Amino acid sequence: HDDVKGSPRKRGTSSKKNSETAIPTSYENVMDSYRNLLCRRCFTYDCNLHGNLPKPNLELLGELAVLKEKEGHWEELDKDIDLAKVLGKEPMDMTDAPAELTPIQKSICERAFLIFQGDTKKIAKAIGSTSMAVATYAKEKGMELRPPHFVTPAKLPKKKKEKHDFKSMKNYNVKWLNRITSMEIHPAFIPCDHDEPCNDETCSCVKNGFFCTKHCGWGCKSSNFFRGCA
């Protein structure tokens, strides 16, 4: 019977999406479907080829996003974006926006607060609200910026004045590069996933003779990241 607890849903009905939650939930819950169903190699859902690959640490990804934001990575993606104009004034139609954030906006606000380092204008633009509503909610929840735990200066590759072109093979770790070039039979590639920076002990890519790619946990911040063909 359909009215019995635990019975199958009626045909034609569907469960609510995480983004349609009526009450605020954690960012991890909101991203659950994306993290568990999206293949990081094919960028498609329900990939039958690679199965369930390891999931990067959410805190690590958040701190890497903060670093990219500081370095202007997002502006580099579209040279035509003028952030000063985009963030200058909120659109007129936003004056009628609700004074309080919606449940889904509340669910992702803390994550946006981290990535944009408390900049309420950027947060409001990203989640589709007003800076006043964001500031009010952030104050209500006592949101504060915490020092990074994973992406610290000591763990990031030291910036050196490169003598060679960015894509030059001379910029790579010689030991790792020799391992990559000497490999004749590679195991199946699985993006590395670990909290510590890539090294001989932590990184499966280094161990198996692969370059790290954008699919890996540390992505372009790995010292083993493939810089492209010269």
Coordinates of C-alpha atoms in Angstrom, one line a residue:
H1 CA 0.0 0.0 0.0
D2 CA 1.2 3.5 -0.9
D3 CA 0.3 4.9 2.5
V4 CA 2.5 2.3 4.3
K5 CA 5.7 3.8 5.8
G6 CA 8.7 2.7 3.7
S7 CA 6.6 1.7 0.7
P8 CA 7.8 2.7 -2.8
R9 CA 7.0 6.2 -4.0
K10 CA 4.0 6.7 -6.3
R11 CA 4.9 6.6 -10.0
G12 CA 5.5 10.0 -11.4
T13 CA 6.7 11.5 -8.1
S14 CA 10.4 12.2 -7.2
S15 CA 12.3 13.0 -4.1
K16 CA 13.4 16.6 -3.5
K17 CA 16.8 17.7 -4.6
N18 CA 19.3 18.8 -2.0
S19 CA 19.1 22.3 -3.6
E20 CA 15.3 22.4 -2.8
T21 CA 15.7 21.8 0.9
A22 CA 13.2 23.7 3.1
I23 CA 15.7 24.2 5.9
P24 CA 19.5 25.0 5.8
T25 CA 21.7 22.0 5.5
S26 CA 25.5 21.5 5.3
Y27 CA 27.5 22.4 2.2
E28 CA 28.5 18.7 2.1
N29 CA 24.9 17.6 1.8
V30 CA 24.2 20.1 -0.9
M31 CA 27.1 18.9 -2.9
D32 CA 26.5 15.2 -2.2
S33 CA 25.1 14.3 -5.7
Y34 CA 27.8 16.2 -7.5
R35 CA 30.6 14.7 -5.5
N36 CA 29.3 11.1 -5.6
L37 CA 27.8 10.8 -9.1
L38 CA 30.0 13.1 -11.2
C39 CA 33.1 11.4 -12.7
R40 CA 36.1 13.7 -12.3
R41 CA 37.8 12.3 -15.4
C42 CA 34.8 12.3 -17.9
F43 CA 32.9 15.2 -16.3
T44 CA 29.7 13.2 -16.8
Y45 CA 27.3 11.7 -14.3
D46 CA 27.1 7.9 -13.6
C47 CA 30.2 7.0 -15.6
N48 CA 30.5 3.3 -16.2
L49 CA 34.2 3.4 -17.1
H50 CA 35.9 4.8 -14.0
G51 CA 33.5 3.9 -11.2
N52 CA 33.6 5.8 -7.9
L53 CA 36.9 7.6 -7.8
P54 CA 38.2 8.9 -4.4
K55 CA 36.7 12.2 -3.4
P56 CA 39.0 15.1 -2.5
N57 CA 38.8 16.6 1.0
L58 CA 36.2 19.4 1.0
E59 CA 38.3 21.5 3.4
L60 CA 41.3 21.2 1.1
L61 CA 39.3 22.1 -2.0
G62 CA 38.0 25.2 -0.1
E63 CA 41.4 26.4 0.8
L64 CA 42.7 25.8 -2.8
A65 CA 39.7 27.9 -4.0
V66 CA 40.7 30.7 -1.7
L67 CA 44.2 30.6 -3.1
K68 CA 42.9 30.8 -6.7
E69 CA 40.7 33.7 -5.8
K70 CA 43.6 35.6 -4.3
E71 CA 45.7 34.9 -7.3
G72 CA 43.0 36.2 -9.7
H73 CA 42.4 32.9 -11.3
W74 CA 38.7 33.5 -11.8
E75 CA 39.4 36.8 -13.6
E76 CA 41.8 35.1 -15.9
L77 CA 39.1 32.8 -17.1
D78 CA 37.3 35.7 -18.7
K79 CA 39.4 38.7 -19.6
D80 CA 36.2 40.7 -20.5
I81 CA 34.9 40.7 -16.9
D82 CA 35.3 44.0 -15.1
L83 CA 34.9 43.1 -11.4
A84 CA 34.8 46.8 -10.4
K85 CA 31.6 47.2 -12.6
V86 CA 30.2 43.8 -11.7
L87 CA 30.5 44.5 -7.9
G88 CA 30.0 48.2 -8.0
K89 CA 26.3 48.5 -7.5
E90 CA 23.6 45.9 -6.9
P91 CA 21.0 45.8 -9.6
M92 CA 17.8 47.9 -9.0
D93 CA 15.7 44.7 -8.9
M94 CA 17.7 43.5 -6.0
T95 CA 16.3 46.2 -3.8
D96 CA 13.1 44.1 -3.6
A97 CA 15.0 41.0 -2.7
P98 CA 14.1 39.2 0.5
A99 CA 15.9 40.6 3.6
E100 CA 16.7 37.1 4.6
L101 CA 18.6 34.4 2.7
T102 CA 16.7 31.4 1.4
P103 CA 17.5 28.0 2.9
I104 CA 19.8 27.0 0.0
Q105 CA 21.6 30.4 0.1
K106 CA 22.2 29.8 3.8
S107 CA 23.5 26.4 3.1
I108 CA 26.2 27.7 0.8
C109 CA 26.9 31.0 2.4
E110 CA 29.6 29.8 4.8
R111 CA 31.4 28.2 1.9
A112 CA 31.2 31.4 -0.1
F113 CA 32.3 33.3 3.0
L114 CA 35.5 31.2 3.0
I115 CA 36.2 31.4 -0.7
F116 CA 35.7 35.2 -1.0
Q117 CA 37.3 35.8 2.4
G118 CA 34.3 37.6 3.9
D119 CA 33.7 40.0 0.9
T120 CA 29.9 40.4 1.2
K121 CA 29.6 41.9 -2.3
K122 CA 31.3 39.0 -4.0
I123 CA 29.3 36.5 -1.8
A124 CA 26.0 38.2 -2.7
K125 CA 26.9 38.2 -6.4
A126 CA 27.8 34.5 -6.3
I127 CA 24.7 33.3 -4.4
G128 CA 22.2 35.8 -5.9
S129 CA 21.3 37.9 -2.9
T130 CA 22.2 41.3 -1.4
S131 CA 25.3 42.2 0.5
M132 CA 23.1 43.4 3.4
A133 CA 21.4 40.0 3.7
V134 CA 24.7 38.2 3.5
A135 CA 26.3 40.4 6.2
T136 CA 23.3 40.0 8.4
Y137 CA 23.4 36.2 8.2
A138 CA 27.2 36.0 8.6
K139 CA 26.9 38.1 11.8
E140 CA 24.0 36.0 13.0
K141 CA 26.0 32.8 12.6
G142 CA 29.3 34.3 13.9
M143 CA 31.2 33.5 10.7
E144 CA 34.9 34.1 11.0
L145 CA 37.9 33.5 8.7
R146 CA 40.1 30.7 10.0
P147 CA 43.8 30.3 9.1
P148 CA 44.3 27.5 6.5
H149 CA 45.0 24.0 7.7
F150 CA 46.1 22.3 4.5
V151 CA 47.2 25.0 2.1
T152 CA 49.9 26.7 4.1
P153 CA 53.1 28.5 2.7
A154 CA 55.2 25.6 4.1
K155 CA 53.3 23.0 2.1
L156 CA 53.0 24.9 -1.2
P157 CA 55.8 24.6 -3.8
K158 CA 58.3 27.4 -3.3
K159 CA 58.1 30.0 -5.9
K160 CA 61.3 30.4 -7.8
K161 CA 62.3 32.8 -10.4
E162 CA 61.9 30.4 -13.4
K163 CA 64.8 30.5 -15.8
H164 CA 62.9 28.4 -18.3
D165 CA 59.6 28.6 -20.2
F166 CA 56.6 27.6 -18.0
K167 CA 56.1 24.4 -20.0
S168 CA 59.8 23.5 -20.1
M169 CA 60.6 20.0 -18.8
K170 CA 63.4 21.6 -16.8
N171 CA 60.8 22.9 -14.3
Y172 CA 59.9 19.3 -13.1
N173 CA 61.3 17.2 -10.3
V174 CA 64.1 15.3 -12.1
K175 CA 63.5 12.1 -10.2
W176 CA 59.8 12.1 -10.9
L177 CA 60.3 13.0 -14.5
N178 CA 62.8 10.2 -15.1
R179 CA 60.3 7.7 -13.5
I180 CA 57.6 9.0 -15.9
T181 CA 59.7 8.8 -19.0
S182 CA 61.1 5.4 -18.1
M183 CA 57.7 3.7 -17.6
E184 CA 56.8 1.2 -20.3
I185 CA 53.6 -0.1 -18.8
H186 CA 51.4 2.1 -16.7
P187 CA 48.6 1.0 -14.4
A188 CA 45.2 2.5 -14.9
F189 CA 45.3 6.2 -14.1
I190 CA 43.4 7.2 -10.9
P191 CA 43.7 10.8 -9.9
C192 CA 45.6 11.1 -6.6
D193 CA 43.6 12.1 -3.6
H194 CA 45.4 13.0 -0.3
D195 CA 45.5 15.9 2.2
E196 CA 49.2 16.4 2.1
P197 CA 51.1 17.9 -0.9
C198 CA 52.3 15.5 -3.6
N199 CA 55.5 13.6 -2.7
D200 CA 57.0 10.2 -2.9
E201 CA 55.0 8.9 0.0
T202 CA 51.5 10.4 -0.5
C203 CA 51.0 10.7 -4.3
S204 CA 49.9 7.7 -6.3
C205 CA 50.6 9.6 -9.5
V206 CA 54.3 10.1 -8.5
K207 CA 54.5 6.4 -7.5
N208 CA 53.0 5.1 -10.7
G209 CA 54.9 7.4 -13.1
F210 CA 52.1 9.8 -14.0
F211 CA 51.9 13.6 -14.1
C212 CA 49.2 15.0 -11.8
T213 CA 46.3 16.6 -13.7
K214 CA 43.4 19.0 -12.9
H215 CA 41.4 15.9 -11.8
C216 CA 43.8 15.3 -8.9
G217 CA 43.1 16.7 -5.4
W218 CA 45.9 19.3 -5.4
G219 CA 45.4 20.1 -9.1
C220 CA 47.5 22.8 -10.5
K221 CA 49.1 23.5 -7.1
S222 CA 50.9 20.1 -7.2
S223 CA 54.6 20.3 -8.0
N224 CA 53.9 17.2 -10.2
F225 CA 51.2 19.0 -12.2
F226 CA 51.5 18.7 -16.0
R227 CA 52.1 22.1 -17.4
G228 CA 51.3 21.3 -21.0
C229 CA 53.3 20.7 -24.1
A230 CA 55.9 23.2 -25.2

